[in-house]
C-alpha positions as a printed Julia matrix, in Angstrom:
95×3 Matrix{Float64}:
  34.0    -0.76   2.26
  30.82   -1.85   0.43
  31.44   -5.52   1.03
  28.58   -7.85   0.29
  27.47  -10.65   2.57
  26.73  -14.13   1.34
  23.77  -15.46   3.27
  21.36  -18.35   2.98
  17.65  -17.73   3.44
  15.23  -20.6    3.97
  11.68  -20.28   2.67
   9.22  -23.19   2.49
  11.93  -25.75   3.21
  14.14  -24.47   0.39
  17.42  -22.65   0.84
  18.21  -19.61  -1.27
  21.78  -18.3   -1.34
  21.89  -14.53  -1.64
  24.55  -11.86  -1.87
  23.33   -8.75  -0.07
  24.43   -5.51   1.48
  24.94   -5.86   5.25
  22.12   -3.36   5.79
  19.66   -5.72   4.06
  20.43   -8.86   6.04
  18.18   -8.24   9.03
  15.2    -7.31   6.86
  15.61  -10.37   4.65
  15.9   -12.73   7.6
  12.85  -11.15   9.23
  10.85  -11.41   6.01
  11.87  -15.06   5.64
  10.61  -15.83   9.15
   7.32  -14.02   8.5
   6.81  -15.95   5.27
   7.45  -19.28   7.0
   5.06  -18.37   9.83
   2.41  -17.39   7.31
   2.95  -20.65   5.4
   2.38  -22.66   8.59
  -0.72  -20.64   9.38
  -2.21  -21.2    5.91
  -1.39  -24.91   6.05
  -3.11  -25.24   9.44
  -6.2   -23.25   8.5
  -6.84  -24.3    4.91
  -6.78  -27.47   2.88
  -3.75  -26.68   0.76
  -2.63  -29.03  -1.97
   0.97  -27.97  -2.33
   3.57  -25.38  -1.37
   2.98  -23.45  -4.6
  -0.58  -22.68  -3.51
   0.59  -21.59  -0.07
   3.33  -19.39  -1.54
   0.82  -17.77  -3.89
  -1.46  -17.05  -0.91
   1.49  -15.55   1.0
   2.43  -13.37  -1.96
  -1.15  -12.14  -2.25
  -1.31  -11.41   1.49
   1.94   -9.4    1.49
   1.07   -7.55  -1.72
  -2.38   -6.63  -0.38
  -0.79   -5.27   2.82
   1.54   -3.07   0.78
  -1.32   -1.85  -1.41
  -3.51   -1.11   1.61
  -0.74    0.92   3.24
  -0.32    2.94   0.03
  -4.07    3.6   -0.1
  -4.09    4.69   3.54
  -1.03    6.88   2.99
  -2.73    8.51   0.01
  -5.89    9.11   2.06
  -3.82   10.55   4.92
  -2.04   12.82   2.46
  -5.35   14.02   1.02
  -6.77   14.63   4.49
  -3.67   16.61   5.5
  -3.89   18.65   2.32
  -7.53   19.46   3.01
  -6.69   20.53   6.55
  -3.91   22.79   5.29
  -6.26   24.35   2.74
  -8.81   25.02   5.49
  -6.14   26.6    7.72
  -4.96   28.72   4.8
  -8.54   29.89   4.13
  -9.04   30.68   7.81
  -5.81   32.71   7.89
  -6.73   34.56   4.7
 -10.14   35.43   6.16
  -8.57   36.54   9.44
  -5.99   38.76   7.76
């Protein structure tokens, strides 16, 4: 039942054969398209010497997005915790 799919993903004009779970295929194909779009955008907007530079810039961009989301999630968690503490104090004072 847990059959793997053999797919080919193209990134920066290179093909990468992968064996993945069927549930991962859509995400990998979407990520591949986003990477290629980002590569084209960097190549159009910056004087890039080679694909390695562009791929490094893409990696940095994606990693910074993940880090920023984690920071925001942490801040949201802290804000929610502070709100709950305030509600708890209000209830304790009321009772």
